[in-house]
Amino acid sequence: MEKKNIRETLLIKDKIEKVLEYMESNNYRPNLFISTLPKYSKSKDELNRFMTTSILLNSVDNSRKDNYLRRLYNLCDDKCFCFIFSNDKKLLEDIEFMTRAGFYYVKMLVYKTETKKSSTKLFKDNLGIILFFTKESNITKISSLNKVSGRENTSLLDIEIPKVKTMSNKVITYLFKISLNKKLNENLVLDLFSDTGEVGRIALDFKVPCIVRLSKDSNSNIVRSLTGYILIKEQNKQKKIDNETVNKRKLPRSDEYKKKISKGAKKTILEKKIKKIVDKSKKV
């Protein structure tokens, strides 16, 4: 298993089965799962999903111990929130597999994206789609989810991004804000199908523990990119501290200096000015 720690984020490059085994053996229980799901494949499915017939409904066999979504369900914390980035072509498939693994489907979250002039279909170019699941059916009563846990089947998030992008930073940040526990060390974020490492990047911003499994199609420069990201953040932080230190050492401008003079000092200065004027008048 290829592993790399970058602060609180652990990057793993291996098969899903190996990552689940690693988490099970270390009793890691994620309370926030943000990811995509691979399209179902009849042969060599990445999640080892099994269908007994060609009809999707009433056909997903979750009794098999090697069904990885079911293993993920057992692994997740009871108060886990799951956000699956999907699209209009596979959202029904994603909902079906997640619910048959045991997860409770709450609703669909959508966010605005740049609308192309040629776009006429609702979900084609101008909306991004996230499927919201929990492990318990009553978990959505939590106050932080009031904005997305209403009675409607779909919630439009108050977010807009320039274009449709799988797992946009802006959207992931929003999901972190409404989902994380207040005590940061009580969180564990998981992404099982990462091509870009964006969930890990946001986890670094929030300083929360995170496990990211890099998919077979992931960019080979992710580790270098996240390491560089941390370095740049540290450099910017140091620059800010240095600038604040320099500003504190700078002498105040004359007008600012006058404002800071105490009442007693002002009185003394005034008395000296009056004395000078009196002395001059005597000479005349």
Tab-separated table of C-alpha atoms in Angstrom:
chain	number	residue	atom	x	y	z
A	1	MET	CA	0.000	0.000	0.000
A	2	GLU	CA	1.404	3.374	-1.060
A	3	LYS	CA	0.744	5.971	1.684
A	4	LYS	CA	1.740	9.601	2.127
A	5	ASN	CA	0.915	11.876	5.067
A	6	ILE	CA	0.572	15.603	4.430
A	7	ARG	CA	-0.312	17.171	7.776
A	8	GLU	CA	-3.755	15.826	8.751
A	9	THR	CA	-4.401	14.337	5.293
A	10	LEU	CA	-3.454	10.753	4.445
A	11	LEU	CA	-3.191	9.919	0.740
A	12	ILE	CA	-3.454	6.229	-0.201
A	13	LYS	CA	-2.978	4.694	-3.614
A	14	ASP	CA	-4.303	1.138	-3.636
A	15	LYS	CA	-7.417	-0.914	-4.312
A	16	ILE	CA	-10.619	0.037	-2.478
A	17	GLU	CA	-10.632	-3.286	-0.685
A	18	LYS	CA	-7.173	-2.599	0.785
A	19	VAL	CA	-8.173	0.888	1.916
A	20	LEU	CA	-11.309	-0.458	3.637
A	21	GLU	CA	-9.241	-3.189	5.311
A	22	TYR	CA	-6.769	-0.554	6.539
A	23	MET	CA	-9.590	1.568	7.992
A	24	GLU	CA	-11.298	-1.435	9.577
A	25	SER	CA	-8.096	-2.634	11.231
A	26	ASN	CA	-7.439	0.846	12.665
A	27	ASN	CA	-11.082	1.402	13.644
A	28	TYR	CA	-11.308	4.571	11.541
A	29	ARG	CA	-14.951	5.711	11.438
A	30	PRO	CA	-15.555	8.601	9.022
A	31	ASN	CA	-18.267	11.105	9.891
A	32	LEU	CA	-18.101	12.853	6.507
A	33	PHE	CA	-17.923	11.044	3.166
A	34	ILE	CA	-17.511	13.254	0.098
A	35	SER	CA	-16.870	11.479	-3.172
A	36	THR	CA	-18.083	10.327	-6.540
A	37	LEU	CA	-19.107	6.762	-7.347
A	38	PRO	CA	-17.736	4.955	-10.391
A	39	LYS	CA	-20.274	3.943	-13.021
A	40	TYR	CA	-21.497	0.398	-12.462
A	41	SER	CA	-19.594	-2.165	-14.481
A	42	LYS	CA	-20.963	-5.652	-14.984
A	43	SER	CA	-17.463	-7.085	-15.102
A	44	LYS	CA	-14.769	-6.039	-12.608
A	45	ASP	CA	-16.859	-3.362	-10.900
A	46	GLU	CA	-14.638	-1.104	-8.741
A	47	LEU	CA	-17.023	-1.378	-5.809
A	48	ASN	CA	-17.520	-5.096	-6.328
A	49	ARG	CA	-21.259	-4.519	-6.703
A	50	PHE	CA	-23.242	-7.498	-7.894
A	51	MET	CA	-26.564	-7.607	-9.748
A	52	THR	CA	-28.520	-10.839	-10.018
A	53	THR	CA	-30.502	-9.707	-13.069
A	54	SER	CA	-30.228	-7.069	-15.762
A	55	ILE	CA	-32.916	-5.015	-13.998
A	56	LEU	CA	-31.405	-2.639	-11.438
A	57	LEU	CA	-34.393	-2.481	-9.084
A	58	ASN	CA	-34.680	-5.392	-6.621
A	59	SER	CA	-31.482	-6.888	-7.920
A	60	VAL	CA	-28.543	-5.494	-5.926
A	61	ASP	CA	-27.156	-8.219	-3.692
A	62	ASN	CA	-25.869	-6.671	-0.457
A	63	SER	CA	-25.611	-9.934	1.449
A	64	ARG	CA	-22.205	-10.535	-0.111
A	65	LYS	CA	-19.447	-9.677	2.375
A	66	ASP	CA	-17.265	-8.226	-0.361
A	67	ASN	CA	-19.790	-5.560	-1.381
A	68	TYR	CA	-17.648	-2.505	-0.704
A	69	LEU	CA	-20.506	-0.022	-0.303
A	70	ARG	CA	-22.001	-2.237	2.394
A	71	ARG	CA	-18.616	-2.428	4.106
A	72	LEU	CA	-18.382	1.347	3.896
A	73	TYR	CA	-21.824	1.645	5.513
A	74	ASN	CA	-20.717	-0.584	8.409
A	75	LEU	CA	-17.530	1.435	8.765
A	76	CYS	CA	-19.124	4.901	8.838
A	77	ASP	CA	-19.982	6.670	12.074
A	78	ASP	CA	-23.700	6.522	12.943
A	79	LYS	CA	-23.938	10.294	12.391
A	80	CYS	CA	-22.067	10.239	9.103
A	81	PHE	CA	-23.083	12.584	6.288
A	82	CYS	CA	-22.491	11.366	2.730
A	83	PHE	CA	-22.378	13.694	-0.254
A	84	ILE	CA	-22.077	11.989	-3.637
A	85	PHE	CA	-21.262	14.183	-6.635
A	86	SER	CA	-23.344	12.862	-9.496
A	87	ASN	CA	-24.928	13.882	-12.790
A	88	ASP	CA	-28.280	13.527	-14.538
A	89	LYS	CA	-27.194	10.337	-16.343
A	90	LYS	CA	-26.215	8.286	-13.294
A	91	LEU	CA	-28.008	9.846	-10.307
A	92	LEU	CA	-30.695	7.105	-10.219
A	93	GLU	CA	-27.991	4.440	-10.290
A	94	ASP	CA	-26.069	6.176	-7.474
A	95	ILE	CA	-29.191	6.502	-5.311
A	96	GLU	CA	-30.108	2.867	-5.891
A	97	PHE	CA	-26.728	1.444	-4.919
A	98	MET	CA	-26.310	3.725	-1.879
A	99	THR	CA	-29.767	3.017	-0.446
A	100	ARG	CA	-29.468	-0.725	-1.009
A	101	ALA	CA	-26.176	-0.617	0.891
A	102	GLY	CA	-28.164	0.791	3.834
A	103	PHE	CA	-27.746	4.564	3.542
A	104	TYR	CA	-30.770	6.829	3.961
A	105	TYR	CA	-31.380	9.117	0.974
A	106	VAL	CA	-32.227	12.629	2.136
A	107	LYS	CA	-32.428	14.732	-1.015
A	108	MET	CA	-30.674	16.140	-4.032
A	109	LEU	CA	-28.631	19.324	-3.670
A	110	VAL	CA	-28.007	21.427	-6.754
A	111	TYR	CA	-25.839	24.479	-7.388
A	112	LYS	CA	-25.723	26.981	-10.213
A	113	THR	CA	-22.982	27.014	-12.791
A	114	GLU	CA	-22.298	29.116	-15.846
A	115	THR	CA	-25.129	28.670	-18.347
A	116	LYS	CA	-24.150	28.091	-21.949
A	117	LYS	CA	-26.296	29.689	-24.640
A	118	SER	CA	-26.835	26.337	-26.324
A	119	SER	CA	-28.023	24.724	-23.072
A	120	THR	CA	-31.700	23.797	-22.947
A	121	LYS	CA	-31.764	20.789	-20.622
A	122	LEU	CA	-32.137	21.411	-16.891
A	123	PHE	CA	-29.151	19.407	-15.687
A	124	LYS	CA	-26.896	19.531	-18.721
A	125	ASP	CA	-24.700	22.616	-18.416
A	126	ASN	CA	-26.091	24.979	-15.811
A	127	LEU	CA	-26.505	22.878	-12.640
A	128	GLY	CA	-24.229	20.657	-10.588
A	129	ILE	CA	-25.752	17.740	-8.653
A	130	ILE	CA	-24.948	16.318	-5.202
A	131	LEU	CA	-26.849	13.424	-3.625
A	132	PHE	CA	-27.167	13.747	0.148
A	133	PHE	CA	-27.293	10.580	2.299
A	134	THR	CA	-27.048	9.847	6.009
A	135	LYS	CA	-26.660	6.647	7.996
A	136	GLU	CA	-29.615	7.422	10.270
A	137	SER	CA	-32.963	8.694	9.037
A	138	ASN	CA	-33.376	11.348	11.769
A	139	ILE	CA	-29.890	12.844	11.518
A	140	THR	CA	-31.049	15.799	9.380
A	141	LYS	CA	-32.631	17.446	12.435
A	142	ILE	CA	-29.201	18.878	13.236
A	143	SER	CA	-29.384	22.687	13.108
A	144	SER	CA	-26.364	23.108	10.822
A	145	LEU	CA	-28.307	21.374	8.052
A	146	ASN	CA	-31.430	23.545	8.248
A	147	LYS	CA	-30.641	25.132	4.888
A	148	VAL	CA	-30.590	21.787	3.066
A	149	SER	CA	-32.871	19.584	5.171
A	150	GLY	CA	-36.291	21.040	4.365
A	151	ARG	CA	-39.219	19.006	3.107
A	152	GLU	CA	-38.506	19.583	-0.561
A	153	ASN	CA	-36.849	16.768	-2.506
A	154	THR	CA	-34.347	19.217	-3.978
A	155	SER	CA	-32.476	22.144	-2.428
A	156	LEU	CA	-30.734	24.858	-4.409
A	157	LEU	CA	-27.528	25.795	-2.607
A	158	ASP	CA	-26.601	29.458	-2.384
A	159	ILE	CA	-23.451	28.827	-4.406
A	160	GLU	CA	-22.464	29.660	-7.949
A	161	ILE	CA	-19.300	28.524	-9.703
A	162	PRO	CA	-17.942	29.507	-13.146
A	163	LYS	CA	-18.436	26.117	-14.790
A	164	VAL	CA	-19.470	22.534	-14.130
A	165	LYS	CA	-16.506	20.957	-12.415
A	166	THR	CA	-16.539	17.644	-10.589
A	167	MET	CA	-16.081	18.352	-6.885
A	168	SER	CA	-15.484	22.110	-7.031
A	169	ASN	CA	-13.439	23.612	-4.154
A	170	LYS	CA	-16.155	26.145	-3.428
A	171	VAL	CA	-18.834	23.456	-3.107
A	172	ILE	CA	-16.650	21.125	-1.018
A	173	THR	CA	-15.854	24.004	1.356
A	174	TYR	CA	-19.574	24.640	1.792
A	175	LEU	CA	-20.194	20.953	2.597
A	176	PHE	CA	-17.398	21.011	5.183
A	177	LYS	CA	-18.921	24.063	6.880
A	178	ILE	CA	-22.376	22.532	7.307
A	179	SER	CA	-21.170	19.049	8.268
A	180	LEU	CA	-18.099	19.100	10.506
A	181	ASN	CA	-18.211	18.708	14.269
A	182	LYS	CA	-17.130	21.806	16.186
A	183	LYS	CA	-14.202	19.929	17.749
A	184	LEU	CA	-11.937	19.411	14.753
A	185	ASN	CA	-10.192	16.322	16.143
A	186	GLU	CA	-13.572	14.558	16.353
A	187	ASN	CA	-13.857	14.535	12.559
A	188	LEU	CA	-12.661	12.124	9.907
A	189	VAL	CA	-13.316	12.929	6.254
A	190	LEU	CA	-13.159	10.254	3.559
A	191	ASP	CA	-12.935	10.326	-0.230
A	192	LEU	CA	-12.641	6.895	-1.875
A	193	PHE	CA	-12.519	7.971	-5.532
A	194	SER	CA	-10.283	11.005	-5.892
A	195	ASP	CA	-8.774	12.086	-9.202
A	196	THR	CA	-7.586	15.525	-8.034
A	197	GLY	CA	-7.198	15.371	-4.227
A	198	GLU	CA	-9.498	18.378	-3.736
A	199	VAL	CA	-11.212	16.947	-0.623
A	200	GLY	CA	-7.780	16.500	0.938
A	201	ARG	CA	-6.850	20.072	0.014
A	202	ILE	CA	-9.941	21.502	1.740
A	203	ALA	CA	-9.324	19.254	4.756
A	204	LEU	CA	-5.877	20.869	5.054
A	205	ASP	CA	-7.559	24.293	5.122
A	206	PHE	CA	-9.906	23.179	7.903
A	207	LYS	CA	-7.125	21.253	9.723
A	208	VAL	CA	-9.244	18.104	10.059
A	209	PRO	CA	-8.129	14.453	9.673
A	210	CYS	CA	-8.830	13.128	6.191
A	211	ILE	CA	-8.232	9.939	4.211
A	212	VAL	CA	-8.128	10.209	0.433
A	213	ARG	CA	-7.872	7.177	-1.813
A	214	LEU	CA	-6.351	8.193	-5.105
A	215	SER	CA	-8.085	6.514	-8.033
A	216	LYS	CA	-6.221	4.753	-10.815
A	217	ASP	CA	-6.855	7.791	-13.034
A	218	SER	CA	-5.592	10.299	-10.460
A	219	ASN	CA	-2.977	12.877	-11.326
A	220	SER	CA	0.517	11.668	-10.439
A	221	ASN	CA	1.414	15.169	-9.183
A	222	ILE	CA	-1.241	15.302	-6.429
A	223	VAL	CA	1.246	14.673	-3.595
A	224	ARG	CA	3.598	17.337	-4.937
A	225	SER	CA	0.689	19.720	-5.478
A	226	LEU	CA	-0.645	19.391	-1.918
A	227	THR	CA	2.852	19.661	-0.436
A	228	GLY	CA	3.428	22.841	-2.462
A	229	TYR	CA	0.028	24.155	-1.388
A	230	ILE	CA	1.001	23.810	2.290
A	231	LEU	CA	4.357	25.458	1.646
A	232	ILE	CA	2.739	28.445	-0.084
A	233	LYS	CA	0.227	28.819	2.766
A	234	GLU	CA	3.059	28.832	5.311
A	235	GLN	CA	5.010	31.405	3.280
A	236	ASN	CA	1.952	33.684	2.984
A	237	LYS	CA	1.306	33.335	6.712
A	238	GLN	CA	4.920	34.291	7.498
A	239	LYS	CA	4.751	37.266	5.106
A	240	LYS	CA	1.634	38.499	6.882
A	241	ILE	CA	3.374	38.219	10.269
A	242	ASP	CA	6.475	39.991	8.922
A	243	ASN	CA	4.372	42.826	7.451
A	244	GLU	CA	2.496	43.291	10.727
A	245	THR	CA	5.821	43.404	12.599
A	246	VAL	CA	7.245	46.015	10.200
A	247	ASN	CA	4.093	48.136	10.474
A	248	LYS	CA	4.328	48.105	14.262
A	249	ARG	CA	7.942	49.316	14.099
A	250	LYS	CA	7.194	52.177	11.681
A	251	LEU	CA	7.053	55.636	13.230
A	252	PRO	CA	3.546	57.120	13.043
A	253	ARG	CA	2.870	59.953	10.633
A	254	SER	CA	2.798	63.440	12.121
A	255	ASP	CA	-1.005	63.659	12.138
A	256	GLU	CA	-1.287	60.199	13.731
A	257	TYR	CA	1.429	61.177	16.206
A	258	LYS	CA	-0.556	64.237	17.256
A	259	LYS	CA	-3.624	62.101	17.905
A	260	LYS	CA	-1.651	59.874	20.246
A	261	ILE	CA	-0.250	62.764	22.382
A	262	SER	CA	-1.720	62.729	25.897
A	263	LYS	CA	-3.720	65.621	27.334
A	264	GLY	CA	-0.878	66.458	29.740
A	265	ALA	CA	1.659	66.617	26.938
A	266	LYS	CA	-0.648	68.802	24.849
A	267	LYS	CA	-0.972	71.215	27.767
A	268	THR	CA	2.831	71.392	28.191
A	269	ILE	CA	3.362	72.048	24.473
A	270	LEU	CA	0.716	74.783	24.519
A	271	GLU	CA	2.284	76.454	27.567
A	272	LYS	CA	5.708	76.492	25.851
A	273	LYS	CA	4.200	78.096	22.731
A	274	ILE	CA	2.494	80.775	24.831
A	275	LYS	CA	5.758	81.459	26.704
A	276	LYS	CA	7.640	81.904	23.415
A	277	ILE	CA	5.035	84.378	22.174
A	278	VAL	CA	5.194	86.314	25.465
A	279	ASP	CA	9.003	86.403	25.370
A	280	LYS	CA	8.946	87.729	21.782
A	281	SER	CA	6.414	90.419	22.717
A	282	LYS	CA	8.637	91.592	25.585
A	283	LYS	CA	11.584	92.059	23.232
A	284	VAL	CA	9.485	94.227	20.984
